[in-house]
DNA sequence: CTTATGTTTCGACATTCGTTGAAATATGGA
DNA sequence: TCCATATTTCAACGAATGTCGAAACATAAG
């Protein structure tokens, strides 16, 4: 990925409301959630949420699909993959022991299987 | 990790100069690089770099150690692990096929072994 | 066609952020 | 002690960002 899109994605996520939206949609999975339900779940004004959703979509982190009157948003897992790869690129200059913990963390990421393995330390927003 | 530190880390990385610094130090490995060399390598004014380094250290992304007149900075791999775990937390609600590509991407991340396996697509800053 | 619902767009405002120049601090050497 | 090098701190300026109210747009139902 290009550095410009990495900046776009990082700054899209670097705001409390948008980070909450993204994480909510990561948890929701591929079906996604309609904009109105996101606003209700997070207590955000509809117009504020709308601008934030636009920024996340523009950054490639979310997809959107209209269903009647409702617009349903979903997280795009590939966007996260690309970002992680970009941040770790050429890491640890041939010393596997340095970045192995990072890879293990990604593999554990509280997912797959459902909740047998927990993340090490929770990270606050 | 807490959401506040996730925001701190994401916004620390969401700026071209700081992202370049962090990636340079990820590539440099655990020995790190003195501030002056970082400034020279990236063409940044010393005082500008100093504020950016302070932000990265404050976010927990870098460590610093004085060596005589020089201050040497290094990336902290754990900070990246925690961030990735936080972003992927409770992802894909029991559907492994959704987030498996993310984990594979992390495992491939152009590292360990040195450069046999390449990242899928480069990501611009 | 009119109305109601869901969502977005626009303009304005206060706040935050990044850079710059000048000065200050810290360490090492003559 | 005095000087040179390396880095940080401070104050100020312009640019970018997030939020709000009001209005506009899109879809569906009566």
CSV table of C-alpha atoms (C1' of nucleotides) in Angstrom, one decimal:
chain,number,residue,atom,x,y,z
A,1,UNK,CA,0.0,0.0,0.0
A,2,UNK,CA,1.0,3.6,-0.6
A,3,UNK,CA,2.1,5.8,2.3
A,4,UNK,CA,-0.7,8.3,1.4
A,5,UNK,CA,-3.4,5.6,1.9
A,6,UNK,CA,-1.7,4.5,5.1
A,7,UNK,CA,-1.9,8.0,6.4
A,8,UNK,CA,-5.6,8.2,5.3
A,9,UNK,CA,-6.4,5.0,7.2
A,10,UNK,CA,-4.4,5.8,10.3
A,11,UNK,CA,-5.9,9.3,10.6
A,12,UNK,CA,-9.4,7.9,9.9
A,13,UNK,CA,-9.0,5.6,12.9
A,14,UNK,CA,-7.3,8.2,15.0
A,15,UNK,CA,-10.5,9.8,16.3
A,16,UNK,CA,-12.6,8.4,19.1
A,17,UNK,CA,-15.9,8.4,17.3
A,18,UNK,CA,-14.5,6.8,14.1
A,19,UNK,CA,-12.5,4.3,16.0
A,20,UNK,CA,-15.6,3.3,17.9
A,21,UNK,CA,-17.5,3.0,14.6
A,22,UNK,CA,-14.8,0.8,13.1
A,23,UNK,CA,-14.5,-1.5,16.0
A,24,UNK,CA,-18.3,-1.9,16.2
A,25,UNK,CA,-18.3,-2.9,12.6
A,26,UNK,CA,-15.4,-5.2,13.0
A,27,UNK,CA,-17.3,-7.0,15.7
A,28,UNK,CA,-20.5,-6.9,13.6
A,29,UNK,CA,-18.9,-8.9,10.8
A,30,UNK,CA,-19.7,-8.9,7.1
A,31,UNK,CA,-23.4,-8.1,7.4
A,32,UNK,CA,-22.6,-4.7,8.7
A,33,UNK,CA,-25.0,-2.3,10.4
A,34,UNK,CA,-27.3,0.5,9.1
A,35,UNK,CA,-26.1,4.1,9.7
A,36,UNK,CA,-29.0,4.8,12.1
A,37,UNK,CA,-28.3,1.9,14.3
A,38,UNK,CA,-24.6,2.9,14.5
A,39,UNK,CA,-25.6,6.4,15.6
A,40,UNK,CA,-28.0,4.9,18.2
A,41,UNK,CA,-25.5,2.4,19.5
A,42,UNK,CA,-22.7,5.0,19.9
A,43,UNK,CA,-24.8,8.1,20.8
A,44,UNK,CA,-23.7,10.2,17.8
A,45,UNK,CA,-25.7,12.8,16.0
A,46,UNK,CA,-26.7,11.6,12.5
A,47,UNK,CA,-25.0,14.3,10.6
A,48,UNK,CA,-21.8,14.0,12.6
A,49,UNK,CA,-21.8,10.2,12.1
A,50,UNK,CA,-22.4,10.8,8.4
A,51,UNK,CA,-19.2,12.8,7.9
A,52,UNK,CA,-17.3,10.3,10.0
A,53,UNK,CA,-18.6,7.4,7.9
A,54,UNK,CA,-17.7,9.2,4.8
A,55,UNK,CA,-14.1,9.6,6.0
A,56,UNK,CA,-13.9,5.8,6.9
A,57,UNK,CA,-15.3,4.8,3.5
A,58,UNK,CA,-12.9,7.2,1.7
A,59,UNK,CA,-10.0,5.6,3.5
A,60,UNK,CA,-11.1,2.2,2.3
A,61,UNK,CA,-11.9,0.9,5.8
A,62,UNK,CA,-15.6,0.5,5.3
A,63,UNK,CA,-17.9,-0.5,2.5
A,64,UNK,CA,-21.5,0.8,2.2
A,65,UNK,CA,-24.6,-0.5,0.5
A,66,UNK,CA,-28.0,1.0,0.3
A,67,UNK,CA,-31.0,-1.2,1.3
A,68,UNK,CA,-34.2,0.7,0.7
A,69,UNK,CA,-34.1,3.8,2.9
A,70,UNK,CA,-31.2,2.4,4.9
A,71,UNK,CA,-27.5,2.5,4.2
A,72,UNK,CA,-25.6,-0.4,5.7
A,73,UNK,CA,-21.9,-0.1,6.5
A,74,UNK,CA,-19.4,-2.9,7.0
A,75,UNK,CA,-15.7,-3.1,7.9
A,76,UNK,CA,-13.3,-4.2,5.2
A,77,UNK,CA,-10.8,-6.7,6.7
A,78,UNK,CA,-8.4,-6.3,3.8
A,79,UNK,CA,-7.9,-2.7,4.7
A,80,UNK,CA,-6.6,-3.8,8.1
A,81,UNK,CA,-4.3,-6.4,6.5
A,82,UNK,CA,-2.7,-3.9,4.2
A,83,UNK,CA,-2.2,-1.5,7.0
A,84,UNK,CA,-0.5,-4.1,9.3
A,85,UNK,CA,1.7,-5.3,6.5
A,86,UNK,CA,2.7,-1.7,5.7
A,87,UNK,CA,3.6,-0.9,9.3
A,88,UNK,CA,5.7,-4.1,9.7
A,89,UNK,CA,7.4,-3.9,6.4
A,90,UNK,CA,11.1,-4.9,6.5
A,91,UNK,CA,10.9,-5.0,10.3
A,92,UNK,CA,13.6,-6.4,12.5
A,93,UNK,CA,16.2,-6.7,9.7
A,94,UNK,CA,16.4,-10.5,9.6
A,95,UNK,CA,16.0,-11.0,13.3
A,96,UNK,CA,12.8,-13.1,13.6
A,97,UNK,CA,12.8,-13.0,17.4
A,98,UNK,CA,11.9,-9.3,17.3
A,99,UNK,CA,8.7,-9.3,15.3
A,100,UNK,CA,7.5,-12.8,16.1
A,101,UNK,CA,5.5,-11.5,19.1
A,102,UNK,CA,3.7,-9.1,16.8
A,103,UNK,CA,2.7,-12.0,14.5
A,104,UNK,CA,1.6,-14.1,17.5
A,105,UNK,CA,-0.5,-11.2,18.7
A,106,UNK,CA,-2.2,-10.9,15.4
A,107,UNK,CA,-2.9,-14.6,15.4
A,108,UNK,CA,-4.4,-14.4,18.9
A,109,UNK,CA,-6.4,-11.3,18.3
A,110,UNK,CA,-9.4,-12.4,20.3
A,111,UNK,CA,-10.8,-14.2,17.3
A,112,UNK,CA,-10.7,-17.5,15.5
A,113,UNK,CA,-11.7,-19.5,17.5
A,114,UNK,CA,-14.4,-17.3,19.1
A,115,UNK,CA,-13.0,-16.6,22.5
A,116,UNK,CA,-10.8,-19.4,23.8
A,117,UNK,CA,-7.7,-17.3,23.6
A,118,UNK,CA,-7.7,-13.8,25.0
A,119,UNK,CA,-5.5,-10.9,24.0
A,120,UNK,CA,-2.7,-10.1,26.4
A,121,UNK,CA,-3.6,-6.6,27.5
A,122,UNK,CA,-6.7,-4.6,26.6
A,123,UNK,CA,-6.0,-1.3,24.8
A,124,UNK,CA,-8.0,1.8,25.7
A,125,UNK,CA,-9.4,4.1,23.0
B,1,UNK,CA,-5.0,-1.8,25.7
B,2,UNK,CA,-7.2,1.2,26.5
B,3,UNK,CA,-9.0,3.1,23.8
B,4,UNK,CA,-7.2,6.3,24.8
B,5,UNK,CA,-3.8,4.8,24.1
B,6,UNK,CA,-5.1,3.3,20.8
B,7,UNK,CA,-6.1,6.8,19.8
B,8,UNK,CA,-2.7,8.2,20.9
B,9,UNK,CA,-0.8,5.6,18.9
B,10,UNK,CA,-3.0,5.9,15.8
B,11,UNK,CA,-2.8,9.7,15.7
B,12,UNK,CA,1.0,9.5,16.4
B,13,UNK,CA,1.3,7.4,13.3
B,14,UNK,CA,-1.2,9.4,11.2
B,15,UNK,CA,1.2,12.1,10.1
B,16,UNK,CA,3.7,11.7,7.2
B,17,UNK,CA,6.8,12.7,9.1
B,18,UNK,CA,6.1,10.6,12.2
B,19,UNK,CA,5.0,7.6,10.1
B,20,UNK,CA,8.3,7.8,8.2
B,21,UNK,CA,10.3,8.0,11.4
B,22,UNK,CA,8.5,5.0,12.8
B,23,UNK,CA,8.9,2.9,9.7
B,24,UNK,CA,12.6,3.9,9.5
B,25,UNK,CA,13.0,2.7,13.1
B,26,UNK,CA,11.1,-0.5,12.5
B,27,UNK,CA,13.5,-1.3,9.7
B,28,UNK,CA,16.5,-0.3,11.8
B,29,UNK,CA,15.6,-2.9,14.5
B,30,UNK,CA,16.4,-2.9,18.2
B,31,UNK,CA,19.6,-0.9,18.0
B,32,UNK,CA,17.7,2.2,16.9
B,33,UNK,CA,19.1,5.4,15.4
B,34,UNK,CA,20.3,8.7,16.9
B,35,UNK,CA,18.0,11.7,16.5
B,36,UNK,CA,20.4,13.5,14.3
B,37,UNK,CA,20.7,10.6,11.8
B,38,UNK,CA,17.0,10.3,11.7
B,39,UNK,CA,16.7,14.0,10.8
B,40,UNK,CA,19.4,13.7,8.2
B,41,UNK,CA,17.8,10.5,6.7
B,42,UNK,CA,14.4,12.1,6.4
B,43,UNK,CA,15.3,15.7,5.7
B,44,UNK,CA,13.5,17.1,8.8
B,45,UNK,CA,14.5,20.1,10.8
B,46,UNK,CA,16.0,19.1,14.2
B,47,UNK,CA,13.4,20.9,16.3
B,48,UNK,CA,10.5,19.6,14.2
B,49,UNK,CA,11.8,16.1,14.5
B,50,UNK,CA,12.2,16.6,18.2
B,51,UNK,CA,8.5,17.4,18.8
B,52,UNK,CA,7.5,14.4,16.6
B,53,UNK,CA,9.8,12.0,18.4
B,54,UNK,CA,8.3,13.3,21.7
B,55,UNK,CA,4.8,12.4,20.4
B,56,UNK,CA,5.9,8.9,19.3
B,57,UNK,CA,7.6,8.3,22.6
B,58,UNK,CA,4.6,9.6,24.6
B,59,UNK,CA,2.4,7.2,22.6
B,60,UNK,CA,4.6,4.3,23.6
B,61,UNK,CA,5.7,3.6,20.1
B,62,UNK,CA,9.4,4.4,20.6
B,63,UNK,CA,12.0,4.1,23.3
B,64,UNK,CA,14.9,6.5,23.8
B,65,UNK,CA,18.3,6.2,25.4
B,66,UNK,CA,21.0,8.8,25.7
B,67,UNK,CA,24.5,7.8,24.6
B,68,UNK,CA,26.8,10.6,25.4
B,69,UNK,CA,25.7,13.6,23.4
B,70,UNK,CA,23.5,11.5,21.2
B,71,UNK,CA,19.9,10.3,21.9
B,72,UNK,CA,19.1,7.0,20.2
B,73,UNK,CA,15.5,6.1,19.4
B,74,UNK,CA,14.1,2.6,18.6
B,75,UNK,CA,10.7,1.2,17.7
B,76,UNK,CA,8.9,-0.8,20.4
B,77,UNK,CA,7.4,-3.9,18.7
B,78,UNK,CA,5.0,-4.6,21.5
B,79,UNK,CA,3.2,-1.3,20.9
B,80,UNK,CA,2.4,-2.5,17.4
B,81,UNK,CA,1.2,-5.9,18.7
B,82,UNK,CA,-1.2,-4.2,21.2
B,83,UNK,CA,-2.6,-1.9,18.5
B,84,UNK,CA,-3.2,-4.8,16.1
B,85,UNK,CA,-4.9,-6.8,18.8
B,86,UNK,CA,-7.1,-3.9,19.8
B,87,UNK,CA,-8.2,-3.3,16.2
B,88,UNK,CA,-9.0,-6.9,15.6
B,89,UNK,CA,-10.7,-7.5,18.9
B,90,UNK,CA,-13.8,-9.7,18.7
B,91,UNK,CA,-13.6,-9.6,14.9
B,92,UNK,CA,-15.7,-11.7,12.6
B,93,UNK,CA,-18.0,-13.0,15.3
B,94,UNK,CA,-17.0,-16.7,15.1
B,95,UNK,CA,-16.4,-16.7,11.4
B,96,UNK,CA,-12.7,-17.5,11.0
B,97,UNK,CA,-12.7,-17.2,7.3
B,98,UNK,CA,-13.2,-13.4,7.7
B,99,UNK,CA,-10.2,-12.5,9.6
B,100,UNK,CA,-7.8,-15.3,8.6
B,101,UNK,CA,-6.5,-13.2,5.7
B,102,UNK,CA,-5.5,-10.5,8.2
B,103,UNK,CA,-3.6,-12.9,10.3
B,104,UNK,CA,-1.9,-14.3,7.2
B,105,UNK,CA,-0.9,-10.8,6.2
B,106,UNK,CA,0.7,-10.2,9.5
B,107,UNK,CA,2.6,-13.4,9.3
B,108,UNK,CA,3.8,-12.5,5.8
B,109,UNK,CA,4.7,-8.9,6.6
B,110,UNK,CA,7.9,-8.8,4.6
B,111,UNK,CA,9.8,-10.2,7.5
B,112,UNK,CA,11.0,-13.4,9.1
B,113,UNK,CA,12.6,-14.8,6.9
B,114,UNK,CA,14.3,-11.6,5.5
B,115,UNK,CA,12.8,-11.2,2.1
B,116,UNK,CA,11.6,-14.5,0.7
B,117,UNK,CA,7.9,-13.7,0.9
B,118,UNK,CA,6.7,-10.3,-0.3
B,119,UNK,CA,3.7,-8.3,0.9
B,120,UNK,CA,0.8,-8.4,-1.4
B,121,UNK,CA,0.4,-4.8,-2.3
B,122,UNK,CA,2.6,-1.9,-1.2
B,123,UNK,CA,0.8,0.8,0.8
B,124,UNK,CA,1.7,4.5,0.2
B,125,UNK,CA,2.1,6.9,3.0
C,1,DC,C1',-49.0,13.8,-4.6
C,2,DT,C1',-48.1,14.4,0.0
C,3,DT,C1',-46.0,12.9,4.1
C,4,DA,C1',-42.7,10.5,7.0
C,5,DT,C1',-38.2,8.4,7.6
C,6,DG,C1',-33.2,7.9,7.0
C,7,DT,C1',-29.2,10.0,5.6
C,8,DT,C1',-26.3,13.4,3.6
C,9,DT,C1',-24.6,18.3,2.5
C,10,DC,C1',-23.6,23.0,3.7
C,11,DG,C1',-21.7,26.9,6.3
C,12,DA,C1',-19.9,28.6,10.5
C,13,DC,C1',-17.4,28.2,14.6
C,14,DA,C1',-13.9,26.9,18.1
C,15,DT,C1',-10.2,23.8,18.7
C,16,DT,C1',-6.2,21.3,17.6
C,17,DC,C1',-2.1,20.4,14.9
C,18,DG,C1',2.6,21.1,12.4
C,19,DT,C1',6.2,24.2,11.4
C,20,DT,C1',9.4,27.8,12.1
C,21,DG,C1',12.9,30.8,14.4
C,22,DA,C1',15.1,31.9,18.5
C,23,DA,C1',16.7,30.6,22.8
C,24,DA,C1',17.8,27.2,26.3
C,25,DT,C1',19.8,22.7,28.0
C,26,DA,C1',23.1,18.9,28.2
C,27,DT,C1',27.2,16.5,27.2
C,28,DG,C1',32.1,16.1,25.8
C,29,DG,C1',36.6,18.0,24.5
C,30,DA,C1',40.5,21.6,24.5
D,1,DT,C1',36.7,27.3,32.2
D,2,DC,C1',35.3,27.9,27.5
D,3,DC,C1',33.7,26.2,23.2
D,4,DA,C1',31.4,23.1,20.0
D,5,DT,C1',27.9,19.6,19.1
D,6,DA,C1',23.4,17.4,19.9
D,7,DT,C1',18.9,17.9,21.2
D,8,DT,C1',15.0,20.1,23.3
D,9,DT,C1',11.8,24.0,24.7
D,10,DC,C1',9.1,28.0,23.9
D,11,DA,C1',6.0,31.3,21.5
D,12,DA,C1',3.5,32.3,17.5
D,13,DC,C1',1.5,31.7,13.1
D,14,DG,C1',-1.4,29.5,9.4
D,15,DA,C1',-3.7,25.2,8.2
D,16,DA,C1',-6.6,21.4,9.1
D,17,DT,C1',-10.1,19.1,12.0
D,18,DG,C1',-14.6,18.0,14.5
D,19,DT,C1',-19.1,19.5,15.8
D,20,DC,C1',-23.4,21.8,15.4
D,21,DG,C1',-27.9,23.6,13.3
D,22,DA,C1',-30.4,24.1,9.2
D,23,DA,C1',-31.5,22.6,4.9
D,24,DA,C1',-31.5,19.3,1.1
D,25,DC,C1',-31.9,14.7,-0.9
D,26,DA,C1',-33.5,9.9,-1.4
D,27,DT,C1',-36.7,6.3,-0.6
D,28,DA,C1',-41.0,4.3,0.9
D,29,DA,C1',-45.8,4.4,2.3
D,30,DG,C1',-50.5,6.3,2.5
